[in-house]
PDB file of C-alpha atoms in Angstrom:
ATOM      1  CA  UNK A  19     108.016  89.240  95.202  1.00  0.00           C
ATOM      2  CA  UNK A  20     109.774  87.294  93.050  1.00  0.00           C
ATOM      3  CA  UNK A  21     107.613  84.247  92.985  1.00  0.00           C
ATOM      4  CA  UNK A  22     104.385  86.558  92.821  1.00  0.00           C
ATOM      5  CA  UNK A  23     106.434  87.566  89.034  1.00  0.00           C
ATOM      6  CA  UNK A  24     107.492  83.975  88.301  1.00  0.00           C
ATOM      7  CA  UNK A  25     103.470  83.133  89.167  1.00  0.00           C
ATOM      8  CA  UNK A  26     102.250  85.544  86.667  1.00  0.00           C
ATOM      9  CA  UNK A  27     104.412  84.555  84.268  1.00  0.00           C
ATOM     10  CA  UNK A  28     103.912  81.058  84.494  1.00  0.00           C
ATOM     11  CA  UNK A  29      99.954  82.148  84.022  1.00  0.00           C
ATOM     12  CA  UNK A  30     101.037  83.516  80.724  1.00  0.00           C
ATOM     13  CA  UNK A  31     102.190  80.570  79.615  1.00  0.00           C
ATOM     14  CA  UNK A  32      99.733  78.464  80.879  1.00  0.00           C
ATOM     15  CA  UNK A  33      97.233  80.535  78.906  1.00  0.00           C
ATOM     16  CA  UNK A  34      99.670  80.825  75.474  1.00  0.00           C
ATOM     17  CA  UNK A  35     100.060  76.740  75.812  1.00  0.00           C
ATOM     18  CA  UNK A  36      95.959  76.402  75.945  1.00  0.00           C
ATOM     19  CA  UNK A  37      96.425  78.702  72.461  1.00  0.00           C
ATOM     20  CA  UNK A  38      98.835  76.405  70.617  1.00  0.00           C
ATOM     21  CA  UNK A  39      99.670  72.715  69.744  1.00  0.00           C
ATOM     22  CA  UNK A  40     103.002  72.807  71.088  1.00  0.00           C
ATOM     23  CA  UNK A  41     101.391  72.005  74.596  1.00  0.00           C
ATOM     24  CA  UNK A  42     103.178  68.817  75.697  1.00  0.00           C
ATOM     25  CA  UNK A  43     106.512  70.186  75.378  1.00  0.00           C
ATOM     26  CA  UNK A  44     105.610  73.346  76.801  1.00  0.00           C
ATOM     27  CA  UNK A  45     103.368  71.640  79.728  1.00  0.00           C
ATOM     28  CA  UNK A  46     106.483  69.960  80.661  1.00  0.00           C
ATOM     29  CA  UNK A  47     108.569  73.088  80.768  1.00  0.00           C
ATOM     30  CA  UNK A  48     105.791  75.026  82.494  1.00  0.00           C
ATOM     31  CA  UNK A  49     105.360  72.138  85.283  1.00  0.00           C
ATOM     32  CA  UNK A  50     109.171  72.085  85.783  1.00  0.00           C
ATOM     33  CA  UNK A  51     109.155  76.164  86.418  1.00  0.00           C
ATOM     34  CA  UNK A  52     105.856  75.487  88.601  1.00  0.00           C
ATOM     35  CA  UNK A  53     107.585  72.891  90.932  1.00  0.00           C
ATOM     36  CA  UNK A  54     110.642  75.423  91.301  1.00  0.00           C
ATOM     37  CA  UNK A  55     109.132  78.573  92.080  1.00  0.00           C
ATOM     38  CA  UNK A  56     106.571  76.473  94.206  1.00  0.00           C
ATOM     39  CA  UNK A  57     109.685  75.193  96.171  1.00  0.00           C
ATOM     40  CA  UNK A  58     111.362  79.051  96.295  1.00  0.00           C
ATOM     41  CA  UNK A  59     108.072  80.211  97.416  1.00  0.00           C
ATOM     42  CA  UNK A  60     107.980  77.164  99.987  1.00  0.00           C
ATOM     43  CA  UNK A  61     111.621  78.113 101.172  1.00  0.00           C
ATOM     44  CA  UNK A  62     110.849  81.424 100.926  1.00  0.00           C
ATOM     45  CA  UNK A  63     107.810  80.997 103.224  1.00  0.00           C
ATOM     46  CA  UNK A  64     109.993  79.256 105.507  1.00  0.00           C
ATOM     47  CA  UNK A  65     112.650  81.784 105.743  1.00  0.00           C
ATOM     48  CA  UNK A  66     110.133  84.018 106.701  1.00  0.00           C
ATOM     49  CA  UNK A  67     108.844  81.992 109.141  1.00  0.00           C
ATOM     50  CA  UNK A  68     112.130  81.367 110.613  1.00  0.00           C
ATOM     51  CA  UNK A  69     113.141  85.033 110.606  1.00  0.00           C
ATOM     52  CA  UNK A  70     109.423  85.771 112.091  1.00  0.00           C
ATOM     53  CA  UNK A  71     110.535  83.703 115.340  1.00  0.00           C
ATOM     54  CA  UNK A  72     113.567  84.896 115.385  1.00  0.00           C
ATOM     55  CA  UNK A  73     112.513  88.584 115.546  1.00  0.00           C
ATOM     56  CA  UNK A  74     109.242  87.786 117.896  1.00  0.00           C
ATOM     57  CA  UNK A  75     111.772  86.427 120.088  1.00  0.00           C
ATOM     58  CA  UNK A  76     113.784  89.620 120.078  1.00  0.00           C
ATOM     59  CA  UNK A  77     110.975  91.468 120.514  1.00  0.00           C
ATOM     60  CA  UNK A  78     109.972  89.679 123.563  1.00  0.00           C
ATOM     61  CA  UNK A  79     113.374  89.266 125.093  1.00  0.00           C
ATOM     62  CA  UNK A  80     113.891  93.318 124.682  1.00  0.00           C
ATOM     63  CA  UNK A  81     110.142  93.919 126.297  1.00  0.00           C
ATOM     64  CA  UNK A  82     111.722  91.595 128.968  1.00  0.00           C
ATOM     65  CA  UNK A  83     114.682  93.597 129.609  1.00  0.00           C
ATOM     66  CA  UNK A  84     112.562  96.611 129.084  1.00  0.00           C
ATOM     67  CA  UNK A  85     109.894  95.856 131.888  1.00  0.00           C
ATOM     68  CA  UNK A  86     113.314  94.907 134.258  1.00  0.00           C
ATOM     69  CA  UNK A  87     114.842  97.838 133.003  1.00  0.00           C
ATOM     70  CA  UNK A  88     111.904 100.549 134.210  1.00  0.00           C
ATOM     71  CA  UNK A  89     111.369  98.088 137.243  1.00  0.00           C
ATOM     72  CA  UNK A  90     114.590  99.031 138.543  1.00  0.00           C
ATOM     73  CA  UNK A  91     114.459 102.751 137.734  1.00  0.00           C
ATOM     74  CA  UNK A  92     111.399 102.263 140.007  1.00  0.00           C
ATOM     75  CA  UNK A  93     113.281 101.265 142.339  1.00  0.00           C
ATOM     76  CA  UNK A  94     115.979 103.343 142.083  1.00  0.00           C
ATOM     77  CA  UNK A  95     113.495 106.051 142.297  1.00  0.00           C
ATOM     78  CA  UNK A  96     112.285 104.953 145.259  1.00  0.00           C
ATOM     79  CA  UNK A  97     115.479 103.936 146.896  1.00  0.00           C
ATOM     80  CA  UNK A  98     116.621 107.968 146.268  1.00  0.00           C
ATOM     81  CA  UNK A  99     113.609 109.355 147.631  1.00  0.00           C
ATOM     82  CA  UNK A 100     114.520 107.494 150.931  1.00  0.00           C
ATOM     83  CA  UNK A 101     118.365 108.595 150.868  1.00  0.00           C
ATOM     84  CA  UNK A 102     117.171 112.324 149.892  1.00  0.00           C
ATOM     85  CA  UNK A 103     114.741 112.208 153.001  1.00  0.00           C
ATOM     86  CA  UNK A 104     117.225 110.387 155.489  1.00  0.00           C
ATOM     87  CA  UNK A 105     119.581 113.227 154.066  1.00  0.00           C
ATOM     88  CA  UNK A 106     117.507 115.892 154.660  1.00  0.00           C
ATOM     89  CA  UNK A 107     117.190 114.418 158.604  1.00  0.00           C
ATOM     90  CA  UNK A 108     121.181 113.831 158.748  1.00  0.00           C
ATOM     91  CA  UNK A 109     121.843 117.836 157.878  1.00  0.00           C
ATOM     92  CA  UNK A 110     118.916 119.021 160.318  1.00  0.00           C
ATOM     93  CA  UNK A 111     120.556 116.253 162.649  1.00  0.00           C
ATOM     94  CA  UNK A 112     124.193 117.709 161.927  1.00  0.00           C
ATOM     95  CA  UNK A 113     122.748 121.224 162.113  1.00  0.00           C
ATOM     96  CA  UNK A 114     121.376 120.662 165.829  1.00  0.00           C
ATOM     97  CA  UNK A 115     124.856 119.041 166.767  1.00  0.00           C
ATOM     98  CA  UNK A 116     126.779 121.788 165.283  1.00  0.00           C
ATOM     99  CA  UNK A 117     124.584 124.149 167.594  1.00  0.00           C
ATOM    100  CA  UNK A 118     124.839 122.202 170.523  1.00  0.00           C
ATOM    101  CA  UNK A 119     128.834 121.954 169.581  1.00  0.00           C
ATOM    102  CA  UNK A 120     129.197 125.767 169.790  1.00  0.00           C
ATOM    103  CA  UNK A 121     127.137 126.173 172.930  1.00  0.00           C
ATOM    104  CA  UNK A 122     129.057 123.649 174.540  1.00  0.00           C
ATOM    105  CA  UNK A 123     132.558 125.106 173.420  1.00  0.00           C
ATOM    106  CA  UNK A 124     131.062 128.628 175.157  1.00  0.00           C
ATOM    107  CA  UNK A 125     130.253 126.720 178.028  1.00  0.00           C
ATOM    108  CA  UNK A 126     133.910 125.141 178.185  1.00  0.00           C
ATOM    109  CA  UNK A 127     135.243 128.084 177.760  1.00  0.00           C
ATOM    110  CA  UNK A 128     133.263 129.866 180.466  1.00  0.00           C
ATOM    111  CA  UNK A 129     134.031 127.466 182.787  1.00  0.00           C
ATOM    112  CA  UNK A 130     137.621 127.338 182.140  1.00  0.00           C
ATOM    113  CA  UNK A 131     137.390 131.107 182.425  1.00  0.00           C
ATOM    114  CA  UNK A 132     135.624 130.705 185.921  1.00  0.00           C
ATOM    115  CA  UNK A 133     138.379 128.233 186.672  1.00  0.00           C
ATOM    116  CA  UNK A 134     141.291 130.467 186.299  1.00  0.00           C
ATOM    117  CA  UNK A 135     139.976 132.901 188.047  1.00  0.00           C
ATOM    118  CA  UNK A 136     139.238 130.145 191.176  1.00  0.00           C
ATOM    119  CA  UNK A 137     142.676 129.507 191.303  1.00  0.00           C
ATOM    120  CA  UNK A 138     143.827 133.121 191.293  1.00  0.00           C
ATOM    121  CA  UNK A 139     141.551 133.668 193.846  1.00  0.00           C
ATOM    122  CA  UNK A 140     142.682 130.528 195.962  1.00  0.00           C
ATOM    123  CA  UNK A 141     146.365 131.739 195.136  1.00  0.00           C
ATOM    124  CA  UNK A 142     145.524 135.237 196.460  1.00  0.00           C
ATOM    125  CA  UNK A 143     144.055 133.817 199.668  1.00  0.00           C
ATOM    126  CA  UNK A 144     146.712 131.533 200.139  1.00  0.00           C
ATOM    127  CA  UNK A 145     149.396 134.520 200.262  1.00  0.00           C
ATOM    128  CA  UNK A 146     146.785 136.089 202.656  1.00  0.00           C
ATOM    129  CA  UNK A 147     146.755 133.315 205.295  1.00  0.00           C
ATOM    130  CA  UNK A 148     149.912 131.604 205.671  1.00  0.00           C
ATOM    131  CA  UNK A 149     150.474 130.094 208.950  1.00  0.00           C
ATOM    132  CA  UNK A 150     153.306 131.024 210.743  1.00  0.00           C
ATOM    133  CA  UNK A 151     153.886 127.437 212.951  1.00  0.00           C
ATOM    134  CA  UNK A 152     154.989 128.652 216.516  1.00  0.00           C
ATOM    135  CA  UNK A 153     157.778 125.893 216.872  1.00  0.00           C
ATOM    136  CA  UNK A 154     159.083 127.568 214.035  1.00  0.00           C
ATOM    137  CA  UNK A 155     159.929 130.976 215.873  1.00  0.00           C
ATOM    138  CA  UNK A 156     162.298 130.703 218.605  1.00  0.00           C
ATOM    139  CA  UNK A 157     161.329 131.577 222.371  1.00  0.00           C
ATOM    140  CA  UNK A 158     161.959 134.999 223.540  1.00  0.00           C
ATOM    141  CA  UNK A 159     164.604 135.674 225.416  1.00  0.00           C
ATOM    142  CA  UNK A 160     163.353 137.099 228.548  1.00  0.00           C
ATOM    143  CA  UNK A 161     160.336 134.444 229.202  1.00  0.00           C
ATOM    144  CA  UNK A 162     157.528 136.560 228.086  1.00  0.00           C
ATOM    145  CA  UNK A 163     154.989 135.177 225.851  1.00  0.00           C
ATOM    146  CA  UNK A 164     156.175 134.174 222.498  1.00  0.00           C
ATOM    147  CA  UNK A 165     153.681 136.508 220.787  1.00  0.00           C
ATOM    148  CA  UNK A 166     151.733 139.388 221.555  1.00  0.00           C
ATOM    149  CA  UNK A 167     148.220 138.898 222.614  1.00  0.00           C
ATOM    150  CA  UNK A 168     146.678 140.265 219.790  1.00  0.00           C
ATOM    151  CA  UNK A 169     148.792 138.189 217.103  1.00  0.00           C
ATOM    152  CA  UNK A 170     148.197 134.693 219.077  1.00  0.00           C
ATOM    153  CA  UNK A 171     144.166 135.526 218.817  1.00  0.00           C
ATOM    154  CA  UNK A 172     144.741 135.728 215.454  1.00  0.00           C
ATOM    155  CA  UNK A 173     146.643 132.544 215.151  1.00  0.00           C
ATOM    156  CA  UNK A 174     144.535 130.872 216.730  1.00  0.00           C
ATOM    157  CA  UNK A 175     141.194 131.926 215.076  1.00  0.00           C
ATOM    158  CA  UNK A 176     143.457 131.283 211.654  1.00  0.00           C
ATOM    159  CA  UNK A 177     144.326 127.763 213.021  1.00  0.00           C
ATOM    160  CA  UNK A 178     140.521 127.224 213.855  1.00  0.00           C
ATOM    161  CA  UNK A 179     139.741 127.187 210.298  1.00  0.00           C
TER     162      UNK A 179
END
């Protein structure tokens, strides 16, 4: 803006020399100003230029991380859609498990139910058919069978089994 001002002035003196005799002296002068706010303007220019790149280059490195940036949350979109869906199957999975659990802990239960009562059972019919072993009971004393015929058929129909 400044060399736009020292431009217009310079025009002003251009025209005021054309006016007056003093021109040689003020030529000089005027050509001397010229040349420096030509050379402002000139480093001006390239200051602009230079801060131009720079900030083009700013600009294109942050589009750059920009287009990375909503390439990832992409991405990442995509990659949670696919944990939210294999989430969604883990809890039905865990669901049908934890079903299965209980059912099988009835079951276990039941069975160790149905077990005890097997063994009472088996205890119960093993106080109901102990063996007496005849070698065990000493022979009667006046030669006569060692038991009754009724208890040796049930010994022996006990022993058959």
């Amino acid at each position: 803006m400044a060399a736009f001002r020292d431009m217009e002035e310079v025009s002003y003196w251009l025209l005021s020399l054309l006016g007056a005799n003093r021109a040689e002296a003020q030529q000089r002068r005027l050509l001397g100003r010229y040349e420096q706010m030509v050379e402002r303007l000139l480093e001006t220019q390239d200051g602009a230029d230079q801060r131009l790149r720079e900030t083009l280059a700013v600009e294109e490195e942050v589009a750059h991380s920009l287009l990375e940036l909503k390439e990832c949350t992409r991405l990442g979109g995509t990659e949670l859609q696919q944990l939210e869906v294999e989430l969604q199957k883990a809890s039905k999975e865990d669901a049908c498990l934890q079903a299965r659990l209980c059912q099988l802990t009835t079951e276990l239960r039941e069975l160790r139910e149905m077990e005890a009562d097997l063994q009472q059972q088996e205890r119960e019919v093993d106080e109901d058919t102990t063996i007496t072993i005849p070698s065990a009971v000493p022979p009667r004393p006046h030669g006569g069978p060692a038991y009754p015929p009724e208890q040796r058929a049930a010994l022996t129909e006990v022993c058959q089994r």
